[in-house]
Short mmCIF file of C-alpha atoms and ligand atoms in Angstrom, two decimals:
data_model
loop_
_atom_site.label_atom_id
_atom_site.label_comp_id
_atom_site.label_asym_id
_atom_site.label_seq_id
_atom_site.Cartn_x
_atom_site.Cartn_y
_atom_site.Cartn_z
CA MET M 1 0.18 7.25 -18.77
CA LYS M 2 -2.56 9.10 -16.88
CA GLN M 3 -2.01 8.63 -13.13
CA ASN M 4 -4.43 9.68 -10.38
CA ARG M 5 -6.82 10.99 -12.99
CA LEU M 6 -10.43 11.54 -11.95
CA LEU M 7 -13.17 10.26 -14.23
CA VAL M 8 -16.52 12.05 -13.86
CA VAL M 9 -19.51 10.42 -15.54
CA GLY M 10 -22.68 12.50 -15.35
CA SER M 11 -25.05 15.03 -16.84
CA SER M 12 -24.52 18.23 -18.81
CA ASN M 13 -27.22 20.90 -18.97
CA LEU M 14 -27.68 24.45 -20.04
CA ASP M 15 -28.86 26.27 -16.89
CA LEU M 16 -31.41 29.07 -17.43
CA THR M 17 -31.64 30.99 -14.18
CA ILE M 18 -33.93 33.79 -12.99
CA TYR M 19 -33.18 35.57 -9.72
CA CYS M 20 -36.33 36.67 -7.86
CA ASP M 21 -37.34 37.95 -4.43
CA ARG M 22 -39.23 34.79 -3.62
CA LEU M 23 -40.16 31.52 -5.31
CA PRO M 24 -43.66 31.51 -6.90
CA GLY M 25 -46.51 29.34 -5.63
CA PRO M 26 -48.57 27.02 -7.90
CA GLY M 27 -50.45 28.98 -10.59
CA GLU M 28 -48.68 32.22 -9.71
CA THR M 29 -46.83 34.49 -12.16
CA LEU M 30 -44.06 36.61 -10.67
CA LEU M 31 -41.92 39.34 -12.14
CA GLY M 32 -38.36 38.32 -11.41
CA GLY M 33 -35.03 40.10 -11.63
CA GLU M 34 -31.86 39.25 -13.53
CA PHE M 35 -31.63 36.33 -15.98
CA SER M 36 -28.51 34.36 -16.74
CA SER M 37 -27.63 31.28 -18.74
CA GLY M 38 -24.62 29.06 -18.17
CA ILE M 39 -23.19 25.56 -18.18
CA GLY M 40 -24.63 23.24 -15.55
CA GLY M 41 -25.73 19.71 -14.82
CA LYS M 42 -24.45 17.83 -11.80
CA GLY M 43 -21.81 15.97 -13.80
CA ALA M 44 -20.52 19.08 -15.58
CA ASN M 45 -20.44 21.07 -12.34
CA GLN M 46 -18.55 18.31 -10.51
CA ALA M 47 -16.02 17.94 -13.32
CA ALA M 48 -15.43 21.71 -13.37
CA ALA M 49 -15.11 21.94 -9.56
CA ALA M 50 -12.58 19.08 -9.51
CA SER M 51 -10.53 20.60 -12.31
CA ARG M 52 -10.48 24.02 -10.60
CA ALA M 53 -9.23 22.18 -7.49
CA GLY M 54 -6.28 20.89 -9.50
CA ALA M 55 -7.37 17.40 -10.57
CA GLU M 56 -6.63 15.94 -14.00
CA VAL M 57 -10.22 15.26 -15.09
CA THR M 58 -11.85 13.20 -17.81
CA PHE M 59 -15.56 13.96 -18.21
CA LEU M 60 -17.92 11.54 -19.96
CA SER M 61 -21.34 13.02 -20.72
CA ALA M 62 -24.11 13.30 -23.32
CA ILE M 63 -25.08 16.42 -25.27
CA GLY M 64 -27.15 17.21 -28.35
CA ASN M 65 -26.04 18.46 -31.76
CA ASP M 66 -27.48 21.90 -30.97
CA SER M 67 -26.34 25.31 -29.84
CA SER M 68 -26.45 24.36 -26.13
CA GLY M 69 -24.24 21.36 -26.93
CA GLU M 70 -21.81 23.66 -28.79
CA GLN M 71 -21.62 26.01 -25.79
CA ILE M 72 -20.88 23.11 -23.48
CA ARG M 73 -18.15 21.69 -25.77
CA ALA M 74 -16.54 25.14 -26.08
CA PHE M 75 -16.59 25.67 -22.33
CA PHE M 76 -14.89 22.36 -21.53
CA SER M 77 -12.18 22.79 -24.12
CA LYS M 78 -11.29 26.12 -22.44
CA GLU M 79 -11.24 24.55 -18.95
CA CYS M 80 -8.59 21.98 -20.03
CA ILE M 81 -10.83 19.05 -19.11
CA GLU M 82 -10.55 15.94 -21.26
CA THR M 83 -14.03 15.14 -22.58
CA LEU M 84 -15.72 12.07 -24.02
CA TRP M 85 -18.98 13.27 -25.55
CA VAL M 86 -21.88 10.96 -26.38
CA THR M 87 -24.38 12.39 -28.88
CA PRO M 88 -27.49 10.18 -28.81
CA GLY M 89 -29.53 12.40 -31.15
CA LYS M 90 -31.57 14.19 -28.48
CA ALA M 91 -31.54 17.83 -27.40
CA THR M 92 -28.99 18.90 -24.78
CA GLY M 93 -30.39 18.83 -21.23
CA THR M 94 -31.87 22.09 -19.94
CA ALA M 95 -32.42 23.19 -16.34
CA ILE M 96 -34.88 25.94 -15.39
CA ILE M 97 -33.68 27.44 -12.12
CA LEU M 98 -35.20 30.02 -9.78
CA VAL M 99 -33.12 31.56 -6.99
CA ASP M 100 -34.73 33.71 -4.30
CA LYS M 101 -33.20 36.56 -2.32
CA ASN M 102 -31.97 34.17 0.39
CA GLY M 103 -30.09 32.06 -2.15
CA THR M 104 -32.62 29.22 -1.96
CA ASN M 105 -33.33 27.57 -5.30
CA SER M 106 -35.83 25.39 -7.10
CA ILE M 107 -34.74 23.47 -10.20
CA VAL M 108 -36.54 21.47 -12.91
CA VAL M 109 -34.48 19.58 -15.48
CA ALA M 110 -35.50 18.44 -18.98
CA PRO M 111 -32.85 15.69 -19.25
CA GLY M 112 -32.76 15.35 -23.05
CA ALA M 113 -29.53 13.63 -24.17
CA ASN M 114 -28.58 12.76 -20.56
CA ALA M 115 -31.52 10.36 -20.36
CA ALA M 116 -30.54 8.68 -23.64
CA MET M 117 -27.14 7.44 -22.40
CA VAL M 118 -26.74 3.66 -22.44
CA PRO M 119 -24.35 1.34 -20.56
CA ASP M 120 -22.32 0.69 -23.75
CA ASP M 121 -21.33 4.37 -23.76
CA VAL M 122 -18.90 3.52 -20.96
CA ASP M 123 -15.90 1.71 -22.40
CA SER M 124 -13.60 -0.23 -20.05
CA ALA M 125 -10.57 1.50 -21.62
CA THR M 126 -11.84 4.82 -20.21
CA PHE M 127 -10.71 3.82 -16.72
CA HIS M 128 -7.03 3.35 -17.59
CA GLY M 129 -4.90 5.65 -15.43
CA CYS M 130 -7.91 6.77 -13.38
CA SER M 131 -7.63 6.35 -9.62
CA HIS M 132 -11.08 7.74 -8.75
CA VAL M 133 -14.51 7.84 -10.43
CA LEU M 134 -17.24 10.31 -9.47
CA LEU M 135 -20.88 9.58 -10.32
CA SER M 136 -24.26 11.28 -9.81
CA LEU M 137 -27.81 10.35 -10.78
CA GLU M 138 -28.98 12.69 -13.56
CA ILE M 139 -28.14 9.90 -16.03
CA PRO M 140 -29.92 6.52 -16.30
CA MET M 141 -29.36 4.11 -13.41
CA PRO M 142 -28.11 1.27 -15.71
CA VAL M 143 -25.31 3.61 -16.90
CA VAL M 144 -24.40 4.47 -13.29
CA MET M 145 -24.37 0.76 -12.36
CA GLU M 146 -22.24 -0.24 -15.35
CA THR M 147 -19.75 2.56 -14.68
CA ALA M 148 -19.45 1.69 -10.99
CA LYS M 149 -18.97 -2.00 -11.83
CA LYS M 150 -16.30 -1.38 -14.46
CA ALA M 151 -14.59 1.18 -12.23
CA ARG M 152 -14.26 -1.32 -9.39
CA GLU M 153 -12.99 -3.99 -11.81
CA ALA M 154 -10.35 -1.46 -12.92
CA GLY M 155 -9.34 -0.86 -9.27
CA CYS M 156 -10.74 2.70 -9.02
CA VAL M 157 -12.24 4.26 -5.89
CA VAL M 158 -15.93 4.94 -6.64
CA ILE M 159 -17.59 8.05 -5.18
CA LEU M 160 -21.35 8.39 -5.66
CA ASN M 161 -23.37 11.55 -5.11
CA PRO M 162 -26.93 10.10 -5.10
CA ALA M 163 -28.54 13.27 -6.49
CA PRO M 164 -31.31 13.76 -7.46
CA ALA M 165 -32.58 11.41 -4.74
CA SER M 166 -33.45 7.99 -6.06
CA ALA M 167 -33.78 4.43 -4.70
CA LEU M 168 -30.32 2.86 -4.68
CA PRO M 169 -30.12 -0.85 -5.53
CA ASP M 170 -27.83 -3.05 -3.38
CA GLU M 171 -26.07 -4.06 -6.60
CA LEU M 172 -24.96 -0.45 -7.06
CA LEU M 173 -24.02 0.21 -3.43
CA ARG M 174 -21.76 -2.90 -3.46
CA CYS M 175 -19.59 -1.10 -6.05
CA VAL M 176 -19.41 2.24 -4.18
CA ASN M 177 -16.60 3.12 -1.74
CA ILE M 178 -17.73 6.60 -0.69
CA LEU M 179 -21.32 7.84 -0.74
CA VAL M 180 -22.08 11.58 -0.49
CA PRO M 181 -25.82 12.31 0.02
CA ASN M 182 -27.43 15.42 1.47
CA GLU M 183 -29.99 15.28 4.29
CA HIS M 184 -32.84 14.56 1.89
CA GLU M 185 -31.02 11.91 -0.14
CA VAL M 186 -29.82 10.04 2.94
CA GLY M 187 -33.47 9.54 3.93
CA VAL M 188 -34.09 7.67 0.67
CA LEU M 189 -31.10 5.42 1.31
CA ALA M 190 -32.26 4.56 4.81
CA CYS M 191 -34.98 1.94 4.91
CA SER M 192 -35.39 0.69 8.43
CA ASP M 193 -38.14 -0.27 10.82
CA ARG M 194 -35.76 -0.15 13.79
CA SER M 195 -35.61 2.74 16.25
CA GLU M 196 -32.54 4.34 14.71
CA SER M 197 -31.97 7.65 12.98
CA ALA M 198 -32.00 7.95 9.18
CA HIS M 199 -28.23 8.53 9.33
CA GLU M 200 -27.64 5.35 11.33
CA ALA M 201 -29.97 3.29 9.14
CA ALA M 202 -28.32 4.52 5.95
CA ALA M 203 -24.85 3.90 7.34
CA ARG M 204 -25.75 0.39 8.52
CA ARG M 205 -27.16 -0.51 5.10
CA PHE M 206 -24.20 0.95 3.19
CA PHE M 207 -21.52 -0.56 5.45
CA ASN M 208 -23.20 -4.01 5.35
CA LEU M 209 -22.78 -3.85 1.58
CA GLY M 210 -19.07 -3.07 1.87
CA GLY M 211 -19.16 0.76 1.80
CA GLU M 212 -16.26 2.58 3.44
CA ALA M 213 -17.49 6.11 4.16
CA LEU M 214 -20.85 7.88 4.21
CA ILE M 215 -20.43 11.65 4.05
CA ILE M 216 -23.69 13.51 4.68
CA THR M 217 -23.56 17.14 3.57
CA LEU M 218 -25.36 19.49 5.97
CA GLY M 219 -25.00 22.89 4.29
CA ALA M 220 -23.69 25.57 6.66
CA ASP M 221 -23.46 22.92 9.42
CA GLY M 222 -20.70 21.14 7.50
CA ALA M 223 -20.61 17.41 6.84
CA LYS M 224 -21.08 14.30 8.94
CA MET M 225 -18.43 11.74 8.11
CA MET M 226 -19.53 8.22 9.07
CA GLN M 227 -17.15 5.26 8.84
CA PRO M 228 -17.67 1.73 10.16
CA LEU M 229 -15.66 2.44 13.35
CA GLN M 230 -16.11 6.18 13.86
CA ASP M 231 -18.27 9.22 13.13
CA GLU M 232 -17.03 12.79 12.93
CA LEU M 233 -18.80 16.08 12.36
CA VAL M 234 -16.61 18.24 10.14
CA PRO M 235 -17.86 21.78 10.90
CA GLY M 236 -19.02 24.09 8.11
CA PHE M 237 -18.86 27.85 7.71
CA VAL M 238 -21.62 30.37 8.32
CA VAL M 239 -21.43 32.71 5.34
CA PRO M 240 -23.83 35.10 3.55
CA ALA M 241 -25.31 32.80 0.88
CA VAL M 242 -26.55 34.45 -2.32
CA ASP M 243 -26.93 31.35 -4.53
CA THR M 244 -26.67 27.73 -3.41
CA VAL M 245 -26.99 26.22 -6.92
CA GLY M 246 -24.14 23.78 -7.48
CA ALA M 247 -22.79 23.97 -3.90
CA GLY M 248 -23.26 20.21 -3.44
CA ASP M 249 -21.54 19.59 -6.79
CA CYS M 250 -18.66 21.83 -5.74
CA PHE M 251 -18.33 19.81 -2.52
CA CYS M 252 -18.26 16.49 -4.41
CA GLY M 253 -15.83 17.70 -7.09
CA VAL M 254 -13.37 19.12 -4.54
CA LEU M 255 -13.69 16.04 -2.32
CA ALA M 256 -12.88 13.74 -5.28
CA ALA M 257 -10.02 16.00 -6.45
CA SER M 258 -8.51 16.07 -2.95
CA LEU M 259 -8.72 12.28 -2.62
CA ALA M 260 -7.20 11.80 -6.10
CA ALA M 261 -4.35 14.07 -4.95
CA GLY M 262 -3.72 11.67 -2.04
CA LYS M 263 -5.24 13.67 0.83
CA TYR M 264 -6.75 11.87 3.82
CA LEU M 265 -10.54 11.67 3.94
CA THR M 266 -11.00 14.13 6.85
CA GLU M 267 -8.72 16.65 5.18
CA ALA M 268 -10.53 16.20 1.86
CA VAL M 269 -13.91 16.80 3.55
CA ARG M 270 -12.59 19.98 5.18
CA PHE M 271 -11.35 21.35 1.85
CA ALA M 272 -14.66 20.39 0.19
CA ASN M 273 -16.58 22.24 2.95
CA ARG M 274 -14.46 25.31 2.45
CA ALA M 275 -14.93 25.27 -1.33
CA ALA M 276 -18.71 24.83 -1.05
CA SER M 277 -18.98 27.70 1.45
CA LEU M 278 -17.08 29.96 -0.95
CA SER M 279 -19.27 28.90 -3.89
CA VAL M 280 -22.56 29.95 -2.23
CA GLN M 281 -21.30 33.52 -1.83
CA GLU M 282 -21.40 34.16 -5.59
CA ARG M 283 -24.05 33.75 -8.24
CA GLY M 284 -24.11 30.80 -10.64
CA ALA M 285 -22.78 27.28 -10.31
CA ILE M 286 -19.44 26.93 -12.16
CA PRO M 287 -18.64 30.69 -12.10
CA SER M 288 -18.70 30.51 -8.29
CA PHE M 289 -16.31 27.56 -7.90
CA PRO M 290 -12.97 28.50 -6.29
CA SER M 291 -9.49 27.86 -7.69
CA LYS M 292 -7.01 25.46 -6.11
CA GLU M 293 -4.97 28.44 -4.87
CA THR M 294 -7.99 29.68 -2.89
CA ILE M 295 -9.08 26.27 -1.62
CA PHE M 296 -5.67 25.06 -0.49
CA SER M 297 -4.21 28.44 0.55
CA GLU M 298 -4.47 27.54 4.25
CA PRO M 299 -4.42 24.21 6.10
CA PRO M 300 -7.90 22.69 6.37
O1 LIG K 1 -26.79 20.72 -8.82
C1 LIG K 1 -27.08 21.84 -9.58
C2 LIG K 1 -27.43 21.42 -10.97
O2 LIG K 1 -28.64 20.69 -10.93
C3 LIG K 1 -27.71 22.56 -11.93
O3 LIG K 1 -26.54 23.00 -12.59
C4 LIG K 1 -28.76 21.99 -12.87
O4 LIG K 1 -28.32 21.80 -14.17
C5 LIG K 1 -29.18 20.68 -12.23
O5 LIG K 1 -28.61 19.61 -12.85
#
């Protein structure tokens, strides 16, 4: 029987990254520096981060019957992550990524197979033994909604990283326990004509729909943890960032892994902050994610 298992449902991509001094403007051709290719996609990154942090992970995702899909399958079998692959007959998702000398990135994704997932790909039996489910938005919204609904019916805690930013229907938010947007995504969640900040408006909307915690990631400034009766700023770490790709995914994966391991929310946010700050100091997404020994070596 799988106990306290984390189910991650999300995208898989092949990331094609060029490192350059600065990001190009419209119509401009730049000569860049090093090129690298690796496994990415918000779902894949989150599953890998959670597994490195010690969680038992099942990852449900879509890939193509192509060489990128083969690379992704091979990677996950080495990482000891249980996988449920959907192969809808489209090419594996691809992300074109540019990273400048300050570690700032710009990303465009051709979603391919990710966009061809359907709600029936998520079987109710998948949730057995899972205590937590982690979702992001690089897969179709009906799939996210169906997963969140079935997860709640199965008694799982649902964590949603609403990235890339998208309008979030009330029907979805009613099934989410913990929402983890960044500063940009929280603005999309907040729709208010009152004189309140975007954070307050988003929190009010989410809590009115039954949400339990809104955790806004703030990069080096840490994370703002909002709950119906209290707010807390969990400080971040100022570190030399060389590549921020996947830092948000690392945060979400480690947060979910820590909660599945029974840690309190504040403690889980502190560990997630630490892991994300370590990840930005190395190039790449998954290659930069820390191990559980590194993350949990000291108290949060
Ligand atoms: O969050 C980073 C990820 O966004 C990259 O790995 C890329 O694939 C895109 O999905």
